[in-house]
mmCIF file of C-alpha atoms and ligand atoms in Angstrom:
data_model
loop_
_atom_site.group_PDB
_atom_site.id
_atom_site.type_symbol
_atom_site.label_atom_id
_atom_site.label_comp_id
_atom_site.label_asym_id
_atom_site.label_seq_id
_atom_site.Cartn_x
_atom_site.Cartn_y
_atom_site.Cartn_z
ATOM 1 C CA MET A 1 191.281 75.519 -29.586
ATOM 2 C CA PRO A 2 190.178 72.008 -28.563
ATOM 3 C CA HIS A 3 191.523 69.179 -30.762
ATOM 4 C CA THR A 4 189.273 66.676 -32.561
ATOM 5 C CA GLY A 5 189.162 64.225 -29.653
ATOM 6 C CA GLU A 6 188.056 66.949 -27.272
ATOM 7 C CA LEU A 7 185.417 68.254 -29.710
ATOM 8 C CA ASP A 8 184.012 64.718 -30.061
ATOM 9 C CA LEU A 9 183.996 64.404 -26.285
ATOM 10 C CA ILE A 10 182.152 67.713 -25.822
ATOM 11 C CA ARG A 11 179.643 66.735 -28.557
ATOM 12 C CA SER A 12 178.941 63.377 -26.937
ATOM 13 C CA ILE A 13 178.553 64.933 -23.469
ATOM 14 C CA ARG A 14 176.235 67.606 -24.895
ATOM 15 C CA ALA A 15 174.063 65.006 -26.610
ATOM 16 C CA ARG A 16 173.605 63.169 -23.334
ATOM 17 C CA ALA A 17 173.284 66.143 -20.965
ATOM 18 C CA ALA A 18 169.702 67.031 -21.862
ATOM 19 C CA THR A 19 168.238 70.126 -20.224
ATOM 20 C CA PRO A 20 165.267 69.109 -18.074
ATOM 21 C CA PRO A 21 162.626 71.680 -17.170
ATOM 22 C CA GLY A 22 163.712 73.649 -14.115
ATOM 23 C CA ALA A 23 165.898 76.573 -13.169
ATOM 24 C CA LEU A 24 168.305 75.842 -16.041
ATOM 25 C CA ARG A 25 166.960 77.657 -19.116
ATOM 26 C CA LEU A 26 169.990 77.136 -21.360
ATOM 27 C CA GLY A 27 172.634 74.447 -20.926
ATOM 28 C CA ILE A 28 175.705 73.379 -22.917
ATOM 29 C CA GLY A 29 176.225 75.019 -26.330
ATOM 30 C CA ASP A 30 176.365 78.783 -25.899
ATOM 31 C CA ASP A 31 178.975 81.000 -24.244
ATOM 32 C CA CYS A 32 177.167 80.820 -20.908
ATOM 33 C CA ALA A 33 174.459 78.761 -19.274
ATOM 34 C CA VAL A 34 171.329 80.679 -18.265
ATOM 35 C CA LEU A 35 169.644 80.023 -14.937
ATOM 36 C CA ARG A 36 166.386 81.363 -13.596
ATOM 37 C CA PRO A 37 165.819 80.295 -9.983
ATOM 38 C CA LEU A 38 162.320 80.317 -8.517
ATOM 39 C CA ALA A 39 161.176 83.615 -7.029
ATOM 40 C CA ASN A 40 162.127 84.002 -3.357
ATOM 41 C CA HIS A 41 164.939 81.441 -3.597
ATOM 42 C CA ASP A 42 168.646 81.891 -2.951
ATOM 43 C CA ILE A 43 171.437 80.230 -4.964
ATOM 44 C CA LEU A 44 173.995 78.057 -3.141
ATOM 45 C CA VAL A 45 177.358 77.266 -4.756
ATOM 46 C CA THR A 46 180.023 74.674 -3.958
ATOM 47 C CA THR A 47 183.127 73.477 -5.829
ATOM 48 C CA ASP A 48 185.256 70.336 -5.523
ATOM 49 C CA PHE A 49 188.423 69.006 -7.090
ATOM 50 C CA SER A 50 188.654 65.300 -8.036
ATOM 51 C CA LEU A 51 192.337 64.680 -8.647
ATOM 52 C CA GLU A 52 193.839 61.386 -9.756
ATOM 53 C CA GLY A 53 196.179 60.065 -7.055
ATOM 54 C CA ARG A 54 194.465 62.207 -4.421
ATOM 55 C CA HIS A 55 190.750 61.432 -4.723
ATOM 56 C CA PHE A 56 190.756 58.402 -7.008
ATOM 57 C CA ARG A 57 193.145 55.946 -8.604
ATOM 58 C CA ARG A 58 192.641 54.568 -12.081
ATOM 59 C CA ASP A 59 193.972 51.173 -10.885
ATOM 60 C CA TRP A 60 191.518 51.013 -7.955
ATOM 61 C CA HIS A 61 188.365 52.909 -8.905
ATOM 62 C CA PRO A 62 186.184 51.903 -11.820
ATOM 63 C CA ALA A 63 185.895 54.979 -14.095
ATOM 64 C CA ALA A 64 182.153 55.211 -13.346
ATOM 65 C CA SER A 65 182.939 55.381 -9.624
ATOM 66 C CA ALA A 66 185.391 58.275 -10.147
ATOM 67 C CA GLY A 67 182.692 60.165 -12.116
ATOM 68 C CA HIS A 68 179.962 59.363 -9.575
ATOM 69 C CA ARG A 69 182.141 60.460 -6.647
ATOM 70 C CA CYS A 70 183.179 63.667 -8.426
ATOM 71 C CA LEU A 71 179.514 64.778 -8.444
ATOM 72 C CA ALA A 72 178.485 63.147 -5.149
ATOM 73 C CA ARG A 73 180.855 65.246 -3.026
ATOM 74 C CA GLY A 74 179.312 68.526 -4.173
ATOM 75 C CA LEU A 75 175.753 67.176 -3.996
ATOM 76 C CA SER A 76 176.401 66.156 -0.398
ATOM 77 C CA ASP A 77 177.375 69.762 0.432
ATOM 78 C CA LEU A 78 174.100 70.980 -1.143
ATOM 79 C CA ALA A 79 172.231 68.325 0.890
ATOM 80 C CA ALA A 80 173.912 69.538 4.106
ATOM 81 C CA MET A 81 172.451 73.010 3.563
ATOM 82 C CA GLY A 82 169.003 71.790 2.524
ATOM 83 C CA ALA A 83 169.418 72.865 -1.109
ATOM 84 C CA LYS A 84 168.009 71.324 -4.272
ATOM 85 C CA PRO A 85 170.565 70.976 -7.111
ATOM 86 C CA ILE A 86 169.922 73.137 -10.180
ATOM 87 C CA ALA A 87 173.058 72.739 -12.331
ATOM 88 C CA ALA A 88 176.564 71.251 -12.442
ATOM 89 C CA PHE A 89 179.612 72.484 -14.392
ATOM 90 C CA LEU A 90 182.500 70.086 -15.047
ATOM 91 C CA SER A 91 186.038 71.022 -16.040
ATOM 92 C CA LEU A 92 188.179 68.084 -17.075
ATOM 93 C CA ALA A 93 191.918 68.062 -17.851
ATOM 94 C CA LEU A 94 193.236 64.888 -19.497
ATOM 95 C CA PRO A 95 196.892 63.895 -20.037
ATOM 96 C CA ALA A 96 198.036 64.429 -23.656
ATOM 97 C CA GLY A 97 196.949 61.583 -25.942
ATOM 98 C CA THR A 98 194.312 60.157 -23.546
ATOM 99 C CA LEU A 99 191.513 60.415 -26.117
ATOM 100 C CA ARG A 100 193.663 58.918 -28.900
ATOM 101 C CA LYS A 101 193.995 55.604 -27.015
ATOM 102 C CA ALA A 102 191.056 53.177 -26.774
ATOM 103 C CA ALA A 103 191.692 52.589 -23.052
ATOM 104 C CA GLY A 104 191.804 56.340 -22.409
ATOM 105 C CA ARG A 105 188.597 57.001 -24.349
ATOM 106 C CA GLN A 106 186.913 54.142 -22.531
ATOM 107 C CA TRP A 107 187.970 55.576 -19.154
ATOM 108 C CA VAL A 108 186.630 59.027 -19.992
ATOM 109 C CA GLU A 109 183.337 57.538 -21.249
ATOM 110 C CA GLY A 110 183.037 55.509 -18.039
ATOM 111 C CA PHE A 111 183.719 58.627 -15.941
ATOM 112 C CA ILE A 112 181.013 60.577 -17.802
ATOM 113 C CA ASP A 113 178.623 57.579 -17.499
ATOM 114 C CA GLY A 114 179.095 57.528 -13.729
ATOM 115 C CA LEU A 115 178.717 61.287 -13.405
ATOM 116 C CA LEU A 116 175.649 61.538 -15.657
ATOM 117 C CA GLY A 117 174.059 58.483 -13.996
ATOM 118 C CA LEU A 118 174.067 60.237 -10.617
ATOM 119 C CA ALA A 119 173.158 63.551 -12.296
ATOM 120 C CA LYS A 120 170.039 61.936 -13.772
ATOM 121 C CA ALA A 121 169.122 60.150 -10.539
ATOM 122 C CA THR A 122 169.294 63.429 -8.600
ATOM 123 C CA GLY A 123 167.836 65.800 -11.235
ATOM 124 C CA THR A 124 171.111 67.705 -11.651
ATOM 125 C CA PRO A 125 171.613 68.906 -15.237
ATOM 126 C CA LEU A 126 175.215 69.168 -16.466
ATOM 127 C CA ALA A 127 175.070 72.711 -17.817
ATOM 128 C CA GLY A 128 178.598 73.405 -19.028
ATOM 129 C CA GLY A 129 182.284 73.162 -18.316
ATOM 130 C CA ASP A 130 185.627 72.992 -20.047
ATOM 131 C CA THR A 131 188.154 70.454 -21.292
ATOM 132 C CA SER A 132 191.890 70.847 -21.594
ATOM 133 C CA THR A 133 195.111 68.889 -21.833
ATOM 134 C CA ALA A 134 196.650 68.306 -18.405
ATOM 135 C CA PRO A 135 200.300 69.325 -18.104
ATOM 136 C CA GLY A 136 201.242 66.022 -16.407
ATOM 137 C CA ASP A 137 199.997 62.439 -16.579
ATOM 138 C CA HIS A 138 197.171 62.740 -14.046
ATOM 139 C CA ILE A 139 193.482 63.274 -14.763
ATOM 140 C CA LEU A 140 192.117 66.381 -13.037
ATOM 141 C CA ALA A 141 188.418 67.177 -12.674
ATOM 142 C CA ASP A 142 186.800 70.175 -11.064
ATOM 143 C CA ILE A 143 183.094 70.425 -10.489
ATOM 144 C CA VAL A 144 180.950 73.436 -9.615
ATOM 145 C CA LEU A 145 177.472 72.781 -8.275
ATOM 146 C CA LEU A 146 174.632 75.252 -7.948
ATOM 147 C CA GLY A 147 171.590 74.615 -5.812
ATOM 148 C CA SER A 148 168.663 76.616 -4.546
ATOM 149 C CA ALA A 149 166.703 76.906 -1.317
ATOM 150 C CA PRO A 150 163.786 79.091 -0.240
ATOM 151 C CA ARG A 151 165.206 82.469 0.777
ATOM 152 C CA GLY A 152 166.730 82.425 4.255
ATOM 153 C CA LYS A 153 165.677 78.811 4.889
ATOM 154 C CA GLU A 154 168.966 77.007 4.131
ATOM 155 C CA LEU A 155 170.647 75.057 6.952
ATOM 156 C CA HIS A 156 173.921 76.190 8.539
ATOM 157 C CA ARG A 157 176.539 74.464 10.690
ATOM 158 C CA SER A 158 176.751 77.493 12.994
ATOM 159 C CA THR A 159 173.260 77.407 14.514
ATOM 160 C CA ALA A 160 173.292 74.461 16.976
ATOM 161 C CA TYR A 161 172.255 75.407 20.522
ATOM 162 C CA PRO A 162 172.992 73.821 23.931
ATOM 163 C CA GLY A 163 170.279 71.281 24.726
ATOM 164 C CA ASP A 164 169.643 70.411 21.064
ATOM 165 C CA ALA A 165 169.567 66.700 20.240
ATOM 166 C CA LEU A 166 172.241 65.379 17.846
ATOM 167 C CA TYR A 167 171.319 63.021 15.012
ATOM 168 C CA VAL A 168 172.977 61.233 12.117
ATOM 169 C CA THR A 169 171.533 59.704 8.926
ATOM 170 C CA GLY A 170 172.331 56.234 7.575
ATOM 171 C CA ILE A 171 175.075 53.869 8.750
ATOM 172 C CA LEU A 172 178.609 55.110 9.566
ATOM 173 C CA GLY A 173 182.011 53.656 8.710
ATOM 174 C CA GLY A 174 181.024 51.762 5.553
ATOM 175 C CA ALA A 175 182.960 53.996 3.165
ATOM 176 C CA ALA A 176 186.203 53.689 5.156
ATOM 177 C CA ALA A 177 185.782 49.911 5.413
ATOM 178 C CA GLU A 178 185.230 49.634 1.660
ATOM 179 C CA LEU A 179 188.278 51.824 0.923
ATOM 180 C CA GLU A 180 190.345 49.539 3.157
ATOM 181 C CA ALA A 181 189.054 46.499 1.234
ATOM 182 C CA LEU A 182 189.799 48.261 -2.055
ATOM 183 C CA SER A 183 193.388 49.011 -1.020
ATOM 184 C CA ASN A 184 193.903 45.319 -0.156
ATOM 185 C CA HIS A 185 192.281 44.024 -3.364
ATOM 186 C CA PRO A 186 192.285 46.796 -5.986
ATOM 187 C CA LYS A 187 190.520 44.668 -8.619
ATOM 188 C CA ARG A 188 187.833 43.443 -6.251
ATOM 189 C CA PHE A 189 185.191 45.961 -7.283
ATOM 190 C CA SER A 190 186.116 46.388 -10.954
ATOM 191 C CA ARG A 191 182.682 45.096 -12.029
ATOM 192 C CA SER A 192 180.711 47.009 -9.410
ATOM 193 C CA SER A 193 177.719 49.065 -10.435
ATOM 194 C CA PRO A 194 176.188 52.255 -9.004
ATOM 195 C CA THR A 195 172.993 50.345 -8.241
ATOM 196 C CA ASP A 196 174.817 48.037 -5.786
ATOM 197 C CA ASN A 197 175.422 49.165 -2.221
ATOM 198 C CA HIS A 198 178.976 50.563 -2.318
ATOM 199 C CA PRO A 199 179.389 53.314 0.286
ATOM 200 C CA HIS A 200 182.892 54.300 -0.884
ATOM 201 C CA LEU A 201 182.584 53.771 -4.650
ATOM 202 C CA TYR A 202 179.012 55.023 -5.084
ATOM 203 C CA PRO A 203 177.950 57.165 -2.079
ATOM 204 C CA GLN A 204 174.345 58.421 -2.181
ATOM 205 C CA PRO A 205 174.095 62.115 -1.234
ATOM 206 C CA ARG A 206 171.182 62.731 1.162
ATOM 207 C CA LEU A 207 169.455 65.429 -0.880
ATOM 208 C CA ALA A 208 165.840 64.541 -0.034
ATOM 209 C CA ILE A 209 166.672 64.334 3.677
ATOM 210 C CA GLY A 210 168.492 67.693 3.595
ATOM 211 C CA GLN A 211 165.469 69.396 2.033
ATOM 212 C CA ARG A 212 163.153 67.792 4.587
ATOM 213 C CA LEU A 213 165.434 68.915 7.441
ATOM 214 C CA ARG A 214 164.945 72.597 6.552
ATOM 215 C CA THR A 215 161.868 72.605 8.785
ATOM 216 C CA LEU A 216 163.117 70.111 11.401
ATOM 217 C CA ALA A 217 166.809 70.786 12.081
ATOM 218 C CA THR A 218 168.529 73.678 13.844
ATOM 219 C CA ALA A 219 171.967 73.006 12.230
ATOM 220 C CA ALA A 220 173.516 70.503 9.812
ATOM 221 C CA ILE A 221 176.790 69.440 8.180
ATOM 222 C CA ASP A 222 177.662 66.511 5.918
ATOM 223 C CA ILE A 223 180.098 63.872 7.116
ATOM 224 C CA SER A 224 182.866 64.064 4.544
ATOM 225 C CA ASP A 225 185.868 63.968 6.910
ATOM 226 C CA GLY A 226 184.487 61.561 9.538
ATOM 227 C CA LEU A 227 181.972 62.055 12.365
ATOM 228 C CA SER A 228 184.559 63.216 14.933
ATOM 229 C CA THR A 229 186.051 65.854 12.603
ATOM 230 C CA ASP A 230 182.763 67.142 11.183
ATOM 231 C CA LEU A 231 181.174 67.273 14.652
ATOM 232 C CA ALA A 232 184.184 69.380 15.733
ATOM 233 C CA HIS A 233 183.506 71.709 12.758
ATOM 234 C CA LEU A 234 179.833 72.038 13.728
ATOM 235 C CA CYS A 235 180.693 72.674 17.412
ATOM 236 C CA GLU A 236 183.400 75.190 16.499
ATOM 237 C CA GLU A 237 181.081 77.164 14.211
ATOM 238 C CA SER A 238 178.188 77.025 16.696
ATOM 239 C CA ASN A 239 180.458 77.730 19.698
ATOM 240 C CA VAL A 240 179.083 74.713 21.592
ATOM 241 C CA GLY A 241 180.222 71.241 22.684
ATOM 242 C CA ALA A 242 178.615 67.814 22.396
ATOM 243 C CA ILE A 243 178.355 64.469 24.081
ATOM 244 C CA ILE A 244 177.875 61.293 22.059
ATOM 245 C CA ASP A 245 176.652 57.950 23.407
ATOM 246 C CA ALA A 246 178.917 55.334 21.754
ATOM 247 C CA ALA A 247 176.288 52.611 22.156
ATOM 248 C CA THR A 248 173.872 54.449 19.859
ATOM 249 C CA LEU A 249 176.202 54.883 16.844
ATOM 250 C CA PRO A 250 174.580 53.301 13.763
ATOM 251 C CA ARG A 251 177.348 51.038 12.483
ATOM 252 C CA ILE A 252 178.151 47.572 11.210
ATOM 253 C CA GLU A 253 181.894 48.255 11.123
ATOM 254 C CA ALA A 254 184.424 48.853 13.938
ATOM 255 C CA GLU A 255 183.690 51.832 16.204
ATOM 256 C CA HIS A 256 186.801 53.761 15.140
ATOM 257 C CA LEU A 257 185.647 53.610 11.487
ATOM 258 C CA ALA A 258 182.177 54.909 12.450
ATOM 259 C CA LEU A 259 183.734 57.753 14.493
ATOM 260 C CA HIS A 260 186.664 58.724 12.324
ATOM 261 C CA GLY A 261 186.257 57.079 8.874
ATOM 262 C CA GLY A 262 185.753 59.701 6.178
ATOM 263 C CA GLU A 263 183.507 60.022 3.153
ATOM 264 C CA ASP A 264 180.299 58.495 4.480
ATOM 265 C CA TYR A 265 178.456 61.536 3.067
ATOM 266 C CA GLU A 266 175.742 61.130 5.668
ATOM 267 C CA LEU A 267 174.239 64.172 7.405
ATOM 268 C CA LEU A 268 174.997 65.122 11.007
ATOM 269 C CA PHE A 269 172.355 67.495 12.346
ATOM 270 C CA THR A 270 170.810 68.976 15.449
ATOM 271 C CA ALA A 271 167.159 69.591 16.336
ATOM 272 C CA LYS A 272 165.368 71.087 19.338
ATOM 273 C CA ALA A 273 164.838 68.429 22.015
ATOM 274 C CA SER A 274 161.071 68.978 21.634
ATOM 275 C CA THR A 275 161.100 68.294 17.844
ATOM 276 C CA LYS A 276 159.760 64.849 16.917
ATOM 277 C CA LEU A 277 161.990 63.289 14.259
ATOM 278 C CA PRO A 278 160.784 60.405 12.071
ATOM 279 C CA LYS A 279 162.678 57.092 12.528
ATOM 280 C CA ARG A 280 163.426 57.124 8.800
ATOM 281 C CA ILE A 281 163.304 59.651 5.987
ATOM 282 C CA GLY A 282 162.997 58.168 2.488
ATOM 283 C CA GLY A 283 163.933 54.749 3.899
ATOM 284 C CA ILE A 284 167.180 56.024 5.495
ATOM 285 C CA PRO A 285 167.441 55.600 9.279
ATOM 286 C CA ILE A 286 167.724 58.706 11.464
ATOM 287 C CA THR A 287 169.574 57.964 14.718
ATOM 288 C CA HIS A 288 169.720 60.049 17.899
ATOM 289 C CA ILE A 289 173.385 59.842 18.980
ATOM 290 C CA GLY A 290 173.858 62.587 21.547
ATOM 291 C CA THR A 291 173.263 66.113 22.823
ATOM 292 C CA ILE A 292 174.727 69.569 22.246
ATOM 293 C CA THR A 293 176.281 71.070 25.396
ATOM 294 C CA LYS A 294 177.356 74.540 26.525
ATOM 295 C CA ASN A 295 180.826 73.319 27.498
ATOM 296 C CA ARG A 296 183.093 73.498 24.421
ATOM 297 C CA ALA A 297 184.437 69.924 24.918
ATOM 298 C CA ILE A 298 183.336 67.029 22.704
ATOM 299 C CA LEU A 299 182.867 63.903 24.818
ATOM 300 C CA ILE A 300 182.062 60.298 24.050
ATOM 301 C CA SER A 301 180.332 58.132 26.614
ATOM 302 C CA HIS A 302 181.064 54.392 26.879
ATOM 303 C CA SER A 303 178.602 52.944 29.404
ATOM 304 C CA GLY A 304 178.532 56.224 31.305
ATOM 305 C CA ASN A 305 182.329 56.802 31.234
ATOM 306 C CA GLU A 306 182.888 60.116 29.502
ATOM 307 C CA THR A 307 186.186 60.746 27.705
ATOM 308 C CA PRO A 308 187.187 63.516 25.282
ATOM 309 C CA LEU A 309 186.538 62.590 21.632
ATOM 310 C CA VAL A 310 189.579 63.744 19.701
ATOM 311 C CA PRO A 311 188.790 64.580 16.072
ATOM 312 C CA ALA A 312 190.722 62.019 14.017
ATOM 313 C CA GLY A 313 189.039 61.948 10.652
ATOM 314 C CA TRP A 314 191.748 60.903 8.335
ATOM 315 C CA GLU A 315 192.849 62.653 5.285
ATOM 316 C CA HIS A 316 192.715 59.511 3.200
ATOM 317 C CA GLN A 317 195.896 58.743 1.342
ATOM 318 C CA LEU A 318 195.534 56.709 -1.813
HETATM 319 MG MG1 MG B 401 180.671 69.519 3.456
#
């Protein structure tokens, strides 16, 4: 049985998580949510943990950033497969007494603000979830995201073919650079807002691009672990290799951050060499960075010198 603080929390979330018209017919309030996807659409599902001390720190991340990032990670997975979000479910475990302290209540409100802000911006209704007391003193959040795509038209990471051109969206390395800055000056971004450009604190999942790519791309993956690691995943699943031209990488940060820095949440995708790609989709640059090869090796070319690109996306440690 939830205690008073939790009931108040659920009531306030429910009041703010309005059900927009769409696949969600019934949201928070009954025993289950009810979804009715469009005819001839499949449902795609992804889940992500956001654990204090592992994915965010209360002394580094503004609460709104922790909430935004909790949802952004799952939305980026939907984007990678060309899906449109239809509902999110949030389970939140809070250390005992969190909601009895003003600072704790404020943190939880900030987290929900950040999460619902991105939910609204991306048309993702929060349709249910659970709250509980965490056994320890860390905040634990788990999010389930459902999306839909026309039947059989979703994008996979396993369908790249030798000769395909390799592309990436946006600018790489910004999230890793911002995390580095945050670790040096934890209070530096305490007044940041989701509307500012903050690639680590407030990443923007590429949902519109993913949906557009359904008819343009042959394969896609989102860059959550770093370009080198996620390219290795795509090559492994497609049983191909790749060669990247270092000079073409879209970056303003050091090359190693663009290649290996995690959490950019951009899309890495392949398209037939004959497919004409726009220079930008929805204002976001699309950059041709290399080619898919038959040989299983992943190479990087610096002025024509080809060397193996070793996947080195870091597991970020907070
Ligand atoms: Mg992913």
